CSV table of C-alpha atoms in Angstrom, one decimal:
chain,number,residue,atom,x,y,z
A,1,MET,CA,111.9,85.6,117.0
A,2,LEU,CA,115.2,83.7,116.9
A,3,ASP,CA,117.0,86.8,115.5
A,4,THR,CA,115.5,89.0,118.2
A,5,LEU,CA,116.7,86.6,120.9
A,6,LEU,CA,120.2,86.4,119.4
A,7,SER,CA,120.4,90.2,119.2
A,8,VAL,CA,119.8,90.3,123.0
A,9,LEU,CA,122.2,87.6,123.9
A,10,ALA,CA,124.9,88.6,121.3
A,11,PRO,CA,124.1,92.1,120.1
A,12,HIS,CA,125.3,93.2,116.7
A,13,TYR,CA,127.5,96.3,116.3
A,14,CYS,CA,127.7,98.9,113.5
A,15,ILE,CA,130.5,98.0,111.1
A,16,SER,CA,131.1,101.7,110.5
A,17,CYS,CA,131.2,103.3,113.9
A,18,GLY,CA,131.0,100.4,116.4
A,19,ASP,CA,127.7,101.5,117.9
A,20,PHE,CA,124.7,99.1,118.3
A,21,GLY,CA,123.1,98.2,115.0
A,22,GLU,CA,122.3,95.3,112.6
A,23,GLY,CA,125.3,95.9,110.4
A,24,LEU,CA,124.9,99.6,110.3
A,25,CYS,CA,123.4,101.9,113.0
A,26,GLU,CA,120.5,104.3,112.2
A,27,TYR,CA,122.9,107.1,111.6
A,28,CYS,CA,125.6,105.4,109.5
A,29,LYS,CA,123.2,103.7,107.0
A,30,TYR,CA,122.4,107.2,105.7
A,31,ASP,CA,126.1,108.0,105.3
A,32,ILE,CA,126.9,105.3,102.8
A,33,ASP,CA,127.4,106.9,99.4
A,34,SER,CA,126.4,104.9,96.3
A,35,MET,CA,128.6,104.6,93.3
A,36,HIS,CA,126.7,102.9,90.5
A,37,LEU,CA,128.4,100.6,88.1
A,38,GLU,CA,129.3,102.7,85.1
A,39,GLN,CA,130.6,99.9,82.8
A,40,CYS,CA,128.7,97.1,81.0
A,41,ALA,CA,129.1,93.9,82.9
A,42,ASP,CA,129.6,92.1,79.6
A,43,CYS,CA,131.9,94.3,77.4
A,44,LYS,CA,133.1,96.7,80.1
A,45,LYS,CA,132.3,99.7,77.9
A,46,PRO,CA,130.6,102.7,79.5
A,47,LEU,CA,126.9,102.5,80.4
A,48,PHE,CA,124.4,105.2,79.7
A,49,ASN,CA,121.6,105.2,82.3
A,50,GLY,CA,122.2,101.5,82.9
A,51,HIS,CA,122.1,100.7,79.1
A,52,CYS,CA,124.9,99.4,76.9
A,53,SER,CA,124.7,100.6,73.3
A,54,ARG,CA,127.2,97.9,72.1
A,55,CYS,CA,125.9,94.6,73.5
A,56,TYR,CA,122.8,92.7,72.9
A,57,LEU,CA,121.7,91.7,76.4
A,58,PRO,CA,118.4,90.1,77.6
A,59,TYR,CA,117.8,92.8,80.1
A,60,LYS,CA,116.8,96.4,79.5
A,61,GLN,CA,118.8,98.1,82.3
A,62,LEU,CA,121.4,97.2,84.8
A,63,ILE,CA,121.7,99.0,88.1
A,64,ALA,CA,124.5,97.9,90.5
A,65,CYS,CA,124.6,100.3,93.4
A,66,TYR,CA,127.8,99.9,95.4
A,67,PRO,CA,131.4,98.7,94.8
A,68,ARG,CA,132.1,95.6,96.9
A,69,GLU,CA,134.7,97.2,99.1
A,70,GLY,CA,134.9,99.0,102.5
A,71,VAL,CA,131.8,98.9,104.6
A,72,ILE,CA,129.6,97.5,101.8
A,73,GLY,CA,132.1,94.7,101.2
A,74,GLN,CA,132.1,93.8,104.8
A,75,LEU,CA,128.3,93.8,105.1
A,76,VAL,CA,127.9,91.6,102.0
A,77,ASP,CA,130.6,89.1,103.0
A,78,LYS,CA,129.4,88.8,106.6
A,79,TYR,CA,125.8,88.4,105.4
A,80,LYS,CA,126.7,85.6,103.0
A,81,TYR,CA,129.6,83.8,104.6
A,82,ASP,CA,129.0,84.4,108.4
A,83,SER,CA,125.2,83.9,108.1
A,84,ARG,CA,124.3,87.3,109.5
A,85,ARG,CA,120.6,87.1,108.6
A,86,GLY,CA,120.0,90.2,110.8
A,87,TYR,CA,121.7,92.3,108.1
A,88,THR,CA,118.9,91.7,105.6
A,89,LYS,CA,116.9,94.8,106.5
A,90,THR,CA,120.0,97.0,106.4
A,91,LEU,CA,121.1,95.7,103.0
A,92,ALA,CA,117.5,96.0,101.6
A,93,PHE,CA,117.3,99.6,102.8
A,94,LEU,CA,120.6,100.4,101.2
A,95,LEU,CA,119.5,98.8,97.9
A,96,HIS,CA,116.1,100.6,97.9
A,97,ASN,CA,117.6,103.9,99.0
A,98,THR,CA,119.8,104.1,95.9
A,99,SER,CA,118.0,102.1,93.2
A,100,PRO,CA,115.7,103.8,90.7
A,101,LEU,CA,111.9,104.0,91.0
A,102,LEU,CA,110.5,100.8,89.4
A,103,PRO,CA,107.5,100.6,87.1
A,104,SER,CA,104.2,99.9,88.9
A,105,ASN,CA,103.8,96.5,87.2
A,106,SER,CA,107.2,95.2,88.5
A,107,THR,CA,107.7,91.7,89.9
A,108,ILE,CA,110.8,91.2,92.0
A,109,VAL,CA,112.7,88.0,91.0
A,110,PRO,CA,115.6,86.7,93.1
A,111,VAL,CA,118.5,84.8,91.5
A,112,PRO,CA,118.3,81.4,93.2
A,113,THR,CA,121.3,80.4,95.2
A,114,SER,CA,122.8,76.9,94.8
A,115,TYR,CA,121.6,74.2,97.1
A,116,ASP,CA,125.1,73.6,98.5
A,117,HIS,CA,125.4,77.3,99.5
A,118,VAL,CA,122.0,77.4,101.0
A,119,ARG,CA,122.8,74.3,103.1
A,120,GLN,CA,126.1,75.8,104.2
A,121,ARG,CA,124.6,79.1,105.2
A,122,GLY,CA,121.3,77.9,106.5
A,123,PHE,CA,119.3,80.2,104.3
A,124,ASP,CA,119.0,81.6,100.8
A,125,HIS,CA,120.5,85.1,101.2
A,126,THR,CA,119.3,86.4,97.9
A,127,ILE,CA,115.6,85.4,98.5
A,128,LEU,CA,115.7,87.1,101.9
A,129,LEU,CA,117.2,90.2,100.4
A,130,ALA,CA,114.7,90.3,97.5
A,131,LYS,CA,111.7,89.7,99.8
A,132,GLU,CA,112.7,92.6,102.1
A,133,TYR,CA,113.6,94.8,99.2
A,134,ALA,CA,110.2,94.1,97.5
A,135,ARG,CA,108.4,95.1,100.7
A,136,LEU,CA,109.8,98.6,100.7
A,137,PRO,CA,108.3,99.8,97.4
A,138,GLY,CA,105.4,97.4,97.7
A,139,HIS,CA,106.0,95.1,94.7
A,140,PRO,CA,105.3,91.4,94.7
A,141,MET,CA,108.3,89.0,95.1
A,142,LYS,CA,108.0,85.7,93.3
A,143,ASN,CA,110.5,82.7,93.1
A,144,ILE,CA,110.0,82.4,89.3
A,145,LEU,CA,113.5,81.1,88.6
A,146,GLY,CA,114.7,77.5,89.2
A,147,ARG,CA,118.2,76.3,89.1
A,148,ARG,CA,119.3,73.2,87.2
A,149,ARG,CA,122.6,72.3,89.0
A,150,ASN,CA,125.1,73.6,91.5
A,151,THR,CA,128.2,75.4,90.3
A,152,ARG,CA,131.3,76.4,92.2
A,153,GLN,CA,133.2,79.3,90.7
A,154,VAL,CA,136.2,79.4,93.0
A,155,GLY,CA,139.3,80.3,90.9
A,156,ALA,CA,137.4,80.2,87.7
A,157,SER,CA,138.3,82.5,84.8
A,158,VAL,CA,135.8,84.8,83.1
A,159,GLN,CA,135.3,82.4,80.3
A,160,GLN,CA,134.9,79.5,82.7
A,161,ARG,CA,132.3,81.4,84.7
A,162,LYS,CA,130.3,82.1,81.5
A,163,ALA,CA,130.4,78.5,80.5
A,164,GLN,CA,129.4,77.3,83.9
A,165,VAL,CA,126.2,79.3,84.1
A,166,HIS,CA,125.0,78.7,80.5
A,167,ASN,CA,121.4,77.4,80.7
A,168,LEU,CA,121.8,77.3,84.5
A,169,PHE,CA,118.3,78.8,85.2
A,170,PHE,CA,114.8,78.1,84.0
A,171,ALA,CA,111.5,79.8,84.5
A,172,LYS,CA,109.0,77.7,86.4
A,173,LYS,CA,106.0,79.0,84.3
A,174,PRO,CA,105.2,81.1,81.3
A,175,LEU,CA,105.4,84.9,81.9
A,176,ASP,CA,103.3,87.8,81.1
A,177,SER,CA,105.0,89.8,78.3
A,178,SER,CA,103.4,93.0,79.5
A,179,GLY,CA,105.0,92.8,82.9
A,180,THR,CA,108.3,94.1,84.2
A,181,TYR,CA,110.6,91.6,85.9
A,182,VAL,CA,113.3,92.9,88.2
A,183,ILE,CA,116.1,90.5,88.9
A,184,ILE,CA,117.7,90.9,92.3
A,185,ASP,CA,121.3,89.8,93.1
A,186,ASP,CA,123.8,90.7,95.8
A,187,VAL,CA,127.0,90.8,93.8
A,188,ILE,CA,127.9,91.2,90.1
A,189,THR,CA,131.3,89.8,89.2
A,190,THR,CA,131.4,88.9,85.5
A,191,GLY,CA,127.7,89.5,84.7
A,192,SER,CA,127.3,85.9,83.6
A,193,THR,CA,124.8,84.9,86.3
A,194,ILE,CA,122.4,87.8,85.7
A,195,LYS,CA,122.6,87.3,82.0
A,196,ALA,CA,121.7,83.6,82.4
A,197,ALA,CA,118.8,84.6,84.7
A,198,ALA,CA,117.5,87.1,82.2
A,199,ASP,CA,117.9,84.7,79.4
A,200,ALA,CA,115.6,82.3,81.2
A,201,LEU,CA,113.0,84.9,81.9
A,202,GLN,CA,113.1,86.1,78.3
A,203,LEU,CA,112.7,82.5,77.0
A,204,ALA,CA,109.6,82.2,79.2
A,205,GLY,CA,108.0,85.3,77.6
A,206,ALA,CA,109.3,88.3,79.6
A,207,SER,CA,110.1,91.3,77.4
A,208,GLN,CA,110.9,94.0,80.0
A,209,ILE,CA,113.7,92.9,82.3
A,210,ILE,CA,115.7,95.0,84.7
A,211,VAL,CA,118.6,94.0,86.9
A,212,VAL,CA,119.2,95.6,90.3
A,213,ALA,CA,122.2,94.4,92.2
A,214,LEU,CA,123.4,95.6,95.6
A,215,SER,CA,127.1,95.5,94.7
A,216,TYR,CA,129.6,94.8,92.1
A,217,GLN,CA,133.2,93.6,92.0
A,218,PRO,CA,135.6,96.6,91.2
A,219,ARG,CA,137.6,95.8,88.0
A,220,ASP,CA,140.9,96.6,89.7
A,221,LYS,CA,140.4,94.1,92.5
A,222,LYS,CA,140.6,90.4,92.4
A,223,ALA,CA,137.2,88.7,92.7
A,224,LEU,CA,136.6,87.2,96.2
A,225,PRO,CA,136.1,83.5,96.4
A,226,VAL,CA,132.6,82.0,96.2
A,227,VAL,CA,132.2,79.6,99.1
């Protein structure tokens, strides 16, 4: 109700064409071309259908749909840093529109955001995205993962980021080894966060883990700050 009232008092405009729309208008959201991540988030070698033949990773497949640049970069940053909750449906649509068909026994699992960031933004953006995304194919969304501590990765190197997220997450309960668990995140930078999340699921008994991310940081561009 609050989002509806705000949209009347201060309507949102399409980032792409300037027309009315929650982030993207009904026309422009069909014009965004996906460009899936083609390199392993860990070793940076080419992926084949989301798989890396060189690395031992706790997830079976990694799908990252759009580079974090242009319209997608603006949408993601405004959603996270400007608290544009109204963008949730648009981002979930974009994610669903380009991600693969998931197994029927899939459970959607959001990567929990740090408490500090939730407090700053007023909402957990990843949970909202995962909940809306899960609604589209009709899979359950469960907050299976917990977070042990807050981390701030501003200015951190790749090795520092990996060290910071080691054992960061834990599963709140034992998991069914026959199920498929789909980790949802908004941005992949080094791959450390999704690896830590998958490690926690695997430790709890999950054997089939897929990662689906809305965007990824292009290798030739400096990672944007985490605030």
